[in-house]
mmCIF file of C-alpha atoms in Angstrom:
data_model
loop_
_atom_site.group_PDB
_atom_site.id
_atom_site.type_symbol
_atom_site.label_atom_id
_atom_site.label_comp_id
_atom_site.label_asym_id
_atom_site.label_seq_id
_atom_site.Cartn_x
_atom_site.Cartn_y
_atom_site.Cartn_z
ATOM 1 C CA UNK F 1 -27.010 -18.709 -88.420
ATOM 2 C CA UNK F 2 -25.045 -18.457 -85.206
ATOM 3 C CA UNK F 3 -23.009 -20.300 -82.558
ATOM 4 C CA UNK F 4 -19.363 -20.986 -83.359
ATOM 5 C CA UNK F 5 -18.461 -24.534 -82.445
ATOM 6 C CA UNK F 6 -16.880 -27.629 -84.063
ATOM 7 C CA UNK F 7 -19.029 -29.542 -86.530
ATOM 8 C CA UNK F 8 -20.551 -32.663 -84.938
ATOM 9 C CA UNK F 9 -23.722 -34.556 -85.782
ATOM 10 C CA UNK F 10 -25.522 -32.617 -83.022
ATOM 11 C CA UNK F 11 -24.341 -29.187 -84.126
ATOM 12 C CA UNK F 12 -24.931 -30.109 -87.772
ATOM 13 C CA UNK F 13 -28.563 -30.787 -86.886
ATOM 14 C CA UNK F 14 -28.698 -27.484 -85.006
ATOM 15 C CA UNK F 15 -27.191 -25.658 -87.975
ATOM 16 C CA UNK F 16 -30.047 -27.006 -90.092
ATOM 17 C CA UNK F 17 -32.747 -26.254 -87.527
ATOM 18 C CA UNK F 18 -33.446 -22.774 -88.877
ATOM 19 C CA UNK F 19 -35.972 -24.054 -91.397
ATOM 20 C CA UNK F 20 -38.498 -24.431 -88.573
ATOM 21 C CA UNK F 21 -38.315 -20.655 -88.048
ATOM 22 C CA UNK F 22 -37.543 -19.538 -91.609
ATOM 23 C CA UNK F 23 -40.208 -16.827 -91.778
ATOM 24 C CA UNK F 24 -39.230 -15.447 -88.366
ATOM 25 C CA UNK F 25 -35.589 -15.491 -89.432
ATOM 26 C CA UNK F 26 -36.399 -13.449 -92.511
ATOM 27 C CA UNK F 27 -38.452 -10.889 -90.575
ATOM 28 C CA UNK F 28 -36.221 -10.660 -87.515
ATOM 29 C CA UNK F 29 -32.641 -10.695 -88.775
ATOM 30 C CA UNK F 30 -30.895 -7.517 -89.973
ATOM 31 C CA UNK F 31 -29.776 -6.976 -93.542
ATOM 32 C CA UNK F 32 -26.263 -5.918 -94.588
ATOM 33 C CA UNK F 33 -25.151 -2.353 -95.422
ATOM 34 C CA UNK F 34 -24.510 -1.696 -99.109
ATOM 35 C CA UNK F 35 -20.935 -0.536 -98.533
ATOM 36 C CA UNK F 36 -20.122 -3.772 -96.706
ATOM 37 C CA UNK F 37 -21.549 -5.854 -99.553
ATOM 38 C CA UNK F 38 -19.506 -3.875 -102.078
ATOM 39 C CA UNK F 39 -16.364 -4.569 -100.054
ATOM 40 C CA UNK F 40 -17.155 -8.278 -99.820
ATOM 41 C CA UNK F 41 -17.615 -8.593 -103.593
ATOM 42 C CA UNK F 42 -14.582 -6.446 -104.296
ATOM 43 C CA UNK F 43 -15.620 -4.174 -107.120
ATOM 44 C CA UNK F 44 -17.204 -4.588 -110.533
ATOM 45 C CA UNK F 45 -19.906 -7.127 -111.345
ATOM 46 C CA UNK F 46 -18.813 -10.700 -110.770
ATOM 47 C CA UNK F 47 -20.075 -14.260 -110.698
ATOM 48 C CA UNK F 48 -20.820 -14.776 -106.996
ATOM 49 C CA UNK F 49 -21.637 -18.051 -105.255
ATOM 50 C CA UNK F 50 -23.297 -17.618 -101.873
ATOM 51 C CA UNK F 51 -23.064 -20.550 -99.474
ATOM 52 C CA UNK F 52 -25.583 -21.074 -96.646
ATOM 53 C CA UNK F 53 -27.593 -18.214 -98.131
ATOM 54 C CA UNK F 54 -30.472 -18.606 -95.684
ATOM 55 C CA UNK F 55 -33.508 -16.544 -96.632
ATOM 56 C CA UNK F 56 -31.569 -14.245 -98.953
ATOM 57 C CA UNK F 57 -30.720 -11.317 -96.679
ATOM 58 C CA UNK F 58 -27.322 -10.856 -98.354
ATOM 59 C CA UNK F 59 -28.433 -12.304 -101.692
ATOM 60 C CA UNK F 60 -30.842 -9.457 -102.388
ATOM 61 C CA UNK F 61 -28.150 -6.817 -101.896
ATOM 62 C CA UNK F 62 -25.636 -8.695 -104.074
ATOM 63 C CA UNK F 63 -28.163 -8.881 -106.915
ATOM 64 C CA UNK F 64 -29.083 -5.219 -106.508
ATOM 65 C CA UNK F 65 -25.399 -4.330 -106.896
ATOM 66 C CA UNK F 66 -25.294 -6.031 -110.283
ATOM 67 C CA UNK F 67 -23.653 -9.372 -109.562
ATOM 68 C CA UNK F 68 -24.630 -12.711 -111.117
ATOM 69 C CA UNK F 69 -25.487 -14.601 -107.948
ATOM 70 C CA UNK F 70 -25.975 -18.320 -107.400
ATOM 71 C CA UNK F 71 -27.135 -19.471 -103.967
ATOM 72 C CA UNK F 72 -26.912 -22.701 -102.000
ATOM 73 C CA UNK F 73 -28.535 -23.459 -98.662
ATOM 74 C CA UNK F 74 -28.827 -26.837 -96.889
ATOM 75 C CA UNK F 75 -32.344 -26.166 -95.553
ATOM 76 C CA UNK F 76 -35.166 -26.328 -98.081
ATOM 77 C CA UNK F 77 -37.523 -24.207 -95.952
ATOM 78 C CA UNK F 78 -34.957 -21.388 -95.753
ATOM 79 C CA UNK F 79 -34.278 -21.670 -99.463
ATOM 80 C CA UNK F 80 -37.965 -21.421 -100.285
ATOM 81 C CA UNK F 81 -38.101 -18.015 -98.581
ATOM 82 C CA UNK F 82 -35.019 -16.965 -100.559
ATOM 83 C CA UNK F 83 -36.702 -18.002 -103.815
ATOM 84 C CA UNK F 84 -39.651 -15.789 -102.932
ATOM 85 C CA UNK F 85 -37.467 -12.823 -101.952
ATOM 86 C CA UNK F 86 -34.998 -13.103 -104.833
ATOM 87 C CA UNK F 87 -36.770 -15.078 -107.572
ATOM 88 C CA UNK F 88 -34.220 -14.157 -110.245
ATOM 89 C CA UNK F 89 -31.441 -16.080 -108.490
ATOM 90 C CA UNK F 90 -30.629 -19.706 -109.282
ATOM 91 C CA UNK F 91 -30.814 -21.478 -105.909
ATOM 92 C CA UNK F 92 -30.139 -25.059 -104.915
ATOM 93 C CA UNK F 93 -30.176 -27.180 -101.754
ATOM 94 C CA UNK F 94 -26.545 -28.015 -101.040
ATOM 95 C CA UNK F 95 -23.874 -27.797 -98.366
ATOM 96 C CA UNK F 96 -20.541 -25.990 -98.282
ATOM 97 C CA UNK F 97 -18.817 -29.342 -98.017
ATOM 98 C CA UNK F 98 -20.152 -30.464 -101.408
ATOM 99 C CA UNK F 99 -20.599 -27.433 -103.631
ATOM 100 C CA UNK F 100 -22.593 -28.078 -106.849
ATOM 101 C CA UNK F 101 -20.327 -25.994 -109.096
ATOM 102 C CA UNK F 102 -17.557 -26.837 -111.521
ATOM 103 C CA UNK F 103 -13.878 -26.164 -110.894
ATOM 104 C CA UNK F 104 -12.782 -22.538 -111.339
ATOM 105 C CA UNK F 105 -16.281 -21.350 -112.164
ATOM 106 C CA UNK F 106 -16.887 -18.359 -109.832
ATOM 107 C CA UNK F 107 -15.152 -15.102 -108.985
ATOM 108 C CA UNK F 108 -16.288 -14.808 -105.384
ATOM 109 C CA UNK F 109 -17.622 -17.201 -102.750
ATOM 110 C CA UNK F 110 -19.429 -15.375 -99.967
ATOM 111 C CA UNK F 111 -20.758 -16.649 -96.633
ATOM 112 C CA UNK F 112 -22.988 -14.571 -94.358
ATOM 113 C CA UNK F 113 -23.547 -15.452 -90.717
ATOM 114 C CA UNK F 114 -22.786 -19.142 -91.262
ATOM 115 C CA UNK F 115 -19.095 -19.962 -91.733
ATOM 116 C CA UNK F 116 -18.775 -21.147 -88.126
ATOM 117 C CA UNK F 117 -21.152 -24.036 -88.891
ATOM 118 C CA UNK F 118 -18.942 -25.493 -91.637
ATOM 119 C CA UNK F 119 -16.557 -28.441 -91.540
ATOM 120 C CA UNK F 120 -13.769 -25.997 -92.303
ATOM 121 C CA UNK F 121 -11.115 -28.275 -93.792
ATOM 122 C CA UNK F 122 -13.579 -29.805 -96.232
ATOM 123 C CA UNK F 123 -15.432 -26.588 -97.018
ATOM 124 C CA UNK F 124 -12.308 -24.488 -97.612
ATOM 125 C CA UNK F 125 -10.979 -27.086 -100.044
ATOM 126 C CA UNK F 126 -14.290 -26.978 -101.916
ATOM 127 C CA UNK F 127 -14.313 -23.179 -101.941
ATOM 128 C CA UNK F 128 -10.767 -23.107 -103.327
ATOM 129 C CA UNK F 129 -11.770 -25.626 -105.987
ATOM 130 C CA UNK F 130 -14.636 -23.566 -107.407
ATOM 131 C CA UNK F 131 -12.864 -20.189 -107.339
ATOM 132 C CA UNK F 132 -11.281 -18.859 -110.495
ATOM 133 C CA UNK F 133 -7.590 -17.850 -110.334
ATOM 134 C CA UNK F 134 -7.521 -14.497 -108.588
ATOM 135 C CA UNK F 135 -10.924 -15.115 -107.002
ATOM 136 C CA UNK F 136 -11.589 -14.724 -103.305
ATOM 137 C CA UNK F 137 -13.727 -15.940 -100.431
ATOM 138 C CA UNK F 138 -15.575 -13.379 -98.294
ATOM 139 C CA UNK F 139 -17.109 -13.886 -94.846
ATOM 140 C CA UNK F 140 -19.451 -11.558 -92.967
ATOM 141 C CA UNK F 141 -21.212 -11.362 -89.616
ATOM 142 C CA UNK F 142 -23.604 -8.802 -88.159
ATOM 143 C CA UNK F 143 -22.733 -8.234 -84.480
ATOM 144 C CA UNK F 144 -24.723 -6.047 -82.093
ATOM 145 C CA UNK F 145 -22.684 -3.114 -80.783
ATOM 146 C CA UNK F 146 -22.603 -3.890 -77.066
ATOM 147 C CA UNK F 147 -20.668 -0.767 -76.090
ATOM 148 C CA UNK F 148 -24.158 0.638 -75.429
ATOM 149 C CA UNK F 149 -25.542 -0.505 -72.036
ATOM 150 C CA UNK F 150 -29.077 -1.373 -73.194
ATOM 151 C CA UNK F 151 -27.621 -3.419 -76.063
ATOM 152 C CA UNK F 152 -25.517 -5.350 -73.542
ATOM 153 C CA UNK F 153 -28.744 -6.050 -71.667
ATOM 154 C CA UNK F 154 -30.208 -7.360 -74.896
ATOM 155 C CA UNK F 155 -27.204 -9.666 -75.264
ATOM 156 C CA UNK F 156 -27.796 -10.998 -71.748
ATOM 157 C CA UNK F 157 -31.233 -12.124 -72.917
ATOM 158 C CA UNK F 158 -30.673 -13.066 -76.575
ATOM 159 C CA UNK F 159 -27.192 -14.540 -76.270
ATOM 160 C CA UNK F 160 -23.937 -13.394 -77.816
ATOM 161 C CA UNK F 161 -23.196 -16.015 -80.448
ATOM 162 C CA UNK F 162 -23.174 -13.429 -83.241
ATOM 163 C CA UNK F 163 -20.341 -11.514 -81.567
ATOM 164 C CA UNK F 164 -17.959 -14.433 -82.149
ATOM 165 C CA UNK F 165 -16.268 -14.208 -85.547
ATOM 166 C CA UNK F 166 -13.232 -16.244 -84.510
ATOM 167 C CA UNK F 167 -13.899 -18.927 -87.132
ATOM 168 C CA UNK F 168 -12.599 -16.428 -89.712
ATOM 169 C CA UNK F 169 -9.147 -17.323 -88.378
ATOM 170 C CA UNK F 170 -9.483 -20.602 -90.287
ATOM 171 C CA UNK F 171 -8.625 -18.548 -93.394
ATOM 172 C CA UNK F 172 -5.397 -17.339 -91.792
ATOM 173 C CA UNK F 173 -4.245 -20.880 -91.130
ATOM 174 C CA UNK F 174 -5.282 -22.335 -94.489
ATOM 175 C CA UNK F 175 -2.592 -22.767 -97.131
ATOM 176 C CA UNK F 176 -5.312 -22.516 -99.788
ATOM 177 C CA UNK F 177 -5.753 -18.762 -99.290
ATOM 178 C CA UNK F 178 -3.517 -15.741 -99.026
ATOM 179 C CA UNK F 179 -3.516 -12.746 -96.682
ATOM 180 C CA UNK F 180 -6.823 -12.144 -94.925
ATOM 181 C CA UNK F 181 -8.166 -8.582 -95.118
ATOM 182 C CA UNK F 182 -10.634 -7.206 -92.585
ATOM 183 C CA UNK F 183 -13.123 -4.328 -92.601
ATOM 184 C CA UNK F 184 -16.078 -3.256 -90.463
ATOM 185 C CA UNK F 185 -19.146 -1.135 -91.134
ATOM 186 C CA UNK F 186 -21.828 0.313 -88.855
ATOM 187 C CA UNK F 187 -25.566 0.254 -89.432
ATOM 188 C CA UNK F 188 -28.892 0.096 -87.587
ATOM 189 C CA UNK F 189 -31.826 -2.288 -87.580
ATOM 190 C CA UNK F 190 -35.306 -1.026 -86.779
ATOM 191 C CA UNK F 191 -37.451 -3.482 -84.818
ATOM 192 C CA UNK F 192 -40.844 -3.268 -83.124
ATOM 193 C CA UNK F 193 -42.839 -5.411 -80.677
ATOM 194 C CA UNK F 194 -43.435 -8.073 -83.315
ATOM 195 C CA UNK F 195 -40.091 -8.222 -85.088
ATOM 196 C CA UNK F 196 -38.068 -8.363 -81.870
ATOM 197 C CA UNK F 197 -39.956 -11.590 -81.104
ATOM 198 C CA UNK F 198 -39.062 -12.843 -84.591
ATOM 199 C CA UNK F 199 -35.443 -12.006 -83.821
ATOM 200 C CA UNK F 200 -35.579 -14.061 -80.627
ATOM 201 C CA UNK F 201 -37.280 -16.974 -82.387
ATOM 202 C CA UNK F 202 -34.632 -16.962 -85.153
ATOM 203 C CA UNK F 203 -31.799 -17.990 -82.814
ATOM 204 C CA UNK F 204 -30.545 -21.556 -82.982
ATOM 205 C CA UNK F 205 -30.689 -21.708 -79.175
ATOM 206 C CA UNK F 206 -34.431 -21.003 -79.352
ATOM 207 C CA UNK F 207 -35.070 -23.798 -81.842
ATOM 208 C CA UNK F 208 -33.806 -26.421 -79.365
ATOM 209 C CA UNK F 209 -35.713 -25.109 -76.309
ATOM 210 C CA UNK F 210 -38.676 -26.923 -74.840
ATOM 211 C CA UNK F 211 -42.095 -25.285 -75.110
ATOM 212 C CA UNK F 212 -42.148 -23.928 -71.536
ATOM 213 C CA UNK F 213 -38.620 -22.554 -71.855
ATOM 214 C CA UNK F 214 -39.561 -20.853 -75.117
ATOM 215 C CA UNK F 215 -42.525 -19.089 -73.499
ATOM 216 C CA UNK F 216 -40.383 -17.866 -70.596
ATOM 217 C CA UNK F 217 -37.728 -16.616 -72.990
ATOM 218 C CA UNK F 218 -40.204 -14.722 -75.182
ATOM 219 C CA UNK F 219 -41.814 -13.184 -72.102
ATOM 220 C CA UNK F 220 -38.393 -11.882 -71.060
ATOM 221 C CA UNK F 221 -37.853 -10.430 -74.534
ATOM 222 C CA UNK F 222 -41.258 -8.705 -74.419
ATOM 223 C CA UNK F 223 -40.452 -7.218 -71.018
ATOM 224 C CA UNK F 224 -37.124 -5.963 -72.352
ATOM 225 C CA UNK F 225 -38.887 -4.227 -75.220
ATOM 226 C CA UNK F 226 -41.363 -2.568 -72.873
ATOM 227 C CA UNK F 227 -38.422 -1.167 -70.887
ATOM 228 C CA UNK F 228 -36.323 0.052 -73.819
ATOM 229 C CA UNK F 229 -38.577 0.262 -76.880
ATOM 230 C CA UNK F 230 -40.670 3.184 -78.042
ATOM 231 C CA UNK F 231 -44.037 1.520 -78.487
ATOM 232 C CA UNK F 232 -45.133 1.261 -82.090
ATOM 233 C CA UNK F 233 -42.221 3.512 -83.088
ATOM 234 C CA UNK F 234 -39.918 0.605 -82.319
ATOM 235 C CA UNK F 235 -36.239 0.692 -81.448
ATOM 236 C CA UNK F 236 -33.014 0.942 -83.439
ATOM 237 C CA UNK F 237 -30.435 -1.747 -82.726
ATOM 238 C CA UNK F 238 -26.835 -0.753 -83.574
ATOM 239 C CA UNK F 239 -24.714 -3.306 -85.442
ATOM 240 C CA UNK F 240 -21.138 -3.649 -86.534
ATOM 241 C CA UNK F 241 -20.854 -5.664 -89.744
ATOM 242 C CA UNK F 242 -17.517 -7.496 -89.605
ATOM 243 C CA UNK F 243 -16.108 -8.552 -92.973
ATOM 244 C CA UNK F 244 -13.187 -10.755 -93.988
ATOM 245 C CA UNK F 245 -11.817 -11.790 -97.378
ATOM 246 C CA UNK F 246 -8.846 -13.702 -98.768
ATOM 247 C CA UNK F 247 -7.769 -14.556 -102.310
ATOM 248 C CA UNK F 248 -7.364 -18.160 -103.368
ATOM 249 C CA UNK F 249 -3.739 -19.217 -103.823
ATOM 250 C CA UNK F 250 -2.821 -19.995 -107.430
ATOM 251 C CA UNK F 251 -2.193 -23.688 -107.862
ATOM 252 C CA UNK F 252 -0.737 -25.862 -110.587
ATOM 253 C CA UNK F 253 -3.340 -27.556 -112.722
ATOM 254 C CA UNK F 254 -2.182 -30.685 -114.502
ATOM 255 C CA UNK F 255 -5.629 -31.409 -115.934
ATOM 256 C CA UNK F 256 -7.340 -29.844 -118.923
ATOM 257 C CA UNK F 257 -8.093 -26.159 -118.948
ATOM 258 C CA UNK F 258 -11.602 -25.307 -117.667
ATOM 259 C CA UNK F 259 -12.817 -24.423 -121.168
ATOM 260 C CA UNK F 260 -11.709 -27.865 -122.416
ATOM 261 C CA UNK F 261 -13.565 -29.797 -119.729
ATOM 262 C CA UNK F 262 -16.850 -31.495 -120.397
ATOM 263 C CA UNK F 263 -19.491 -29.878 -118.145
ATOM 264 C CA UNK F 264 -20.824 -32.367 -115.608
ATOM 265 C CA UNK F 265 -24.112 -30.555 -115.219
ATOM 266 C CA UNK F 266 -26.381 -28.020 -116.862
ATOM 267 C CA UNK F 267 -25.095 -24.531 -117.497
ATOM 268 C CA UNK F 268 -27.270 -22.026 -115.673
ATOM 269 C CA UNK F 269 -27.461 -18.490 -117.057
ATOM 270 C CA UNK F 270 -27.300 -15.367 -114.944
ATOM 271 C CA UNK F 271 -30.482 -14.233 -116.662
ATOM 272 C CA UNK F 272 -28.975 -11.423 -118.714
ATOM 273 C CA UNK F 273 -29.463 -11.008 -122.449
ATOM 274 C CA UNK F 274 -25.778 -11.539 -123.166
ATOM 275 C CA UNK F 275 -25.288 -14.669 -121.059
ATOM 276 C CA UNK F 276 -21.733 -13.508 -120.452
ATOM 277 C CA UNK F 277 -21.620 -14.683 -116.838
ATOM 278 C CA UNK F 278 -22.152 -18.403 -116.370
ATOM 279 C CA UNK F 279 -21.799 -21.021 -113.669
ATOM 280 C CA UNK F 280 -22.179 -24.776 -114.056
ATOM 281 C CA UNK F 281 -24.440 -26.229 -111.345
ATOM 282 C CA UNK F 282 -23.755 -29.952 -111.105
#
């Protein structure tokens, strides 16, 4: 997801418009480097809740690194692609503003390429609620490296929404979380004549264009590829993966301890033989 702007009914609809291009999104968007994912999770295997998980670009890497991952995504079409890509993950249609997990039930909440779409005051309170003491929230964006002239030209055509990670500052100003750490990692995405069109179609700005405007835009993208691509050998797009994380602030709890609470939904296993890592999906 892209475009950093306040949540309104119009932008909420735009945030959920990706389902119309779910397959293109999955083919056209870059993945995340393994070292960035390890930094986001913060070490050994954990119970990880991914919000706005999209088609599972980050989900797959989290699972491959050994974490027990539970995914939510507000768009059913996007989530269906995720279920195909990462069938071992428990996935549910839900928003960041109403997370279907019990209090203090996860070690990490991670958000890839989507935090800017959230109603931040509501979502951060929900994230803090579901995190265990000592747990943290982690945010990540892939941004094209526009220090390279031809990549800047690509930004002129595709737009530069993904370069804006300023919504991460919401963590700095929230009294629910502590010091915000930052890290960045470099990687490359290989695209060809077909997948660069998928990349263009996966932008939220494309989903709201009229039919004629879409055709003109895709023609411009094709012309760009003919100028800078290498035929069927494709092109390599440089990215900087920008990562942020902050630990939840310990808070007094006057209610019963989590183990004494009655679960208000089914307990979903992580799929291991030991069932040591659990999350309660409401």
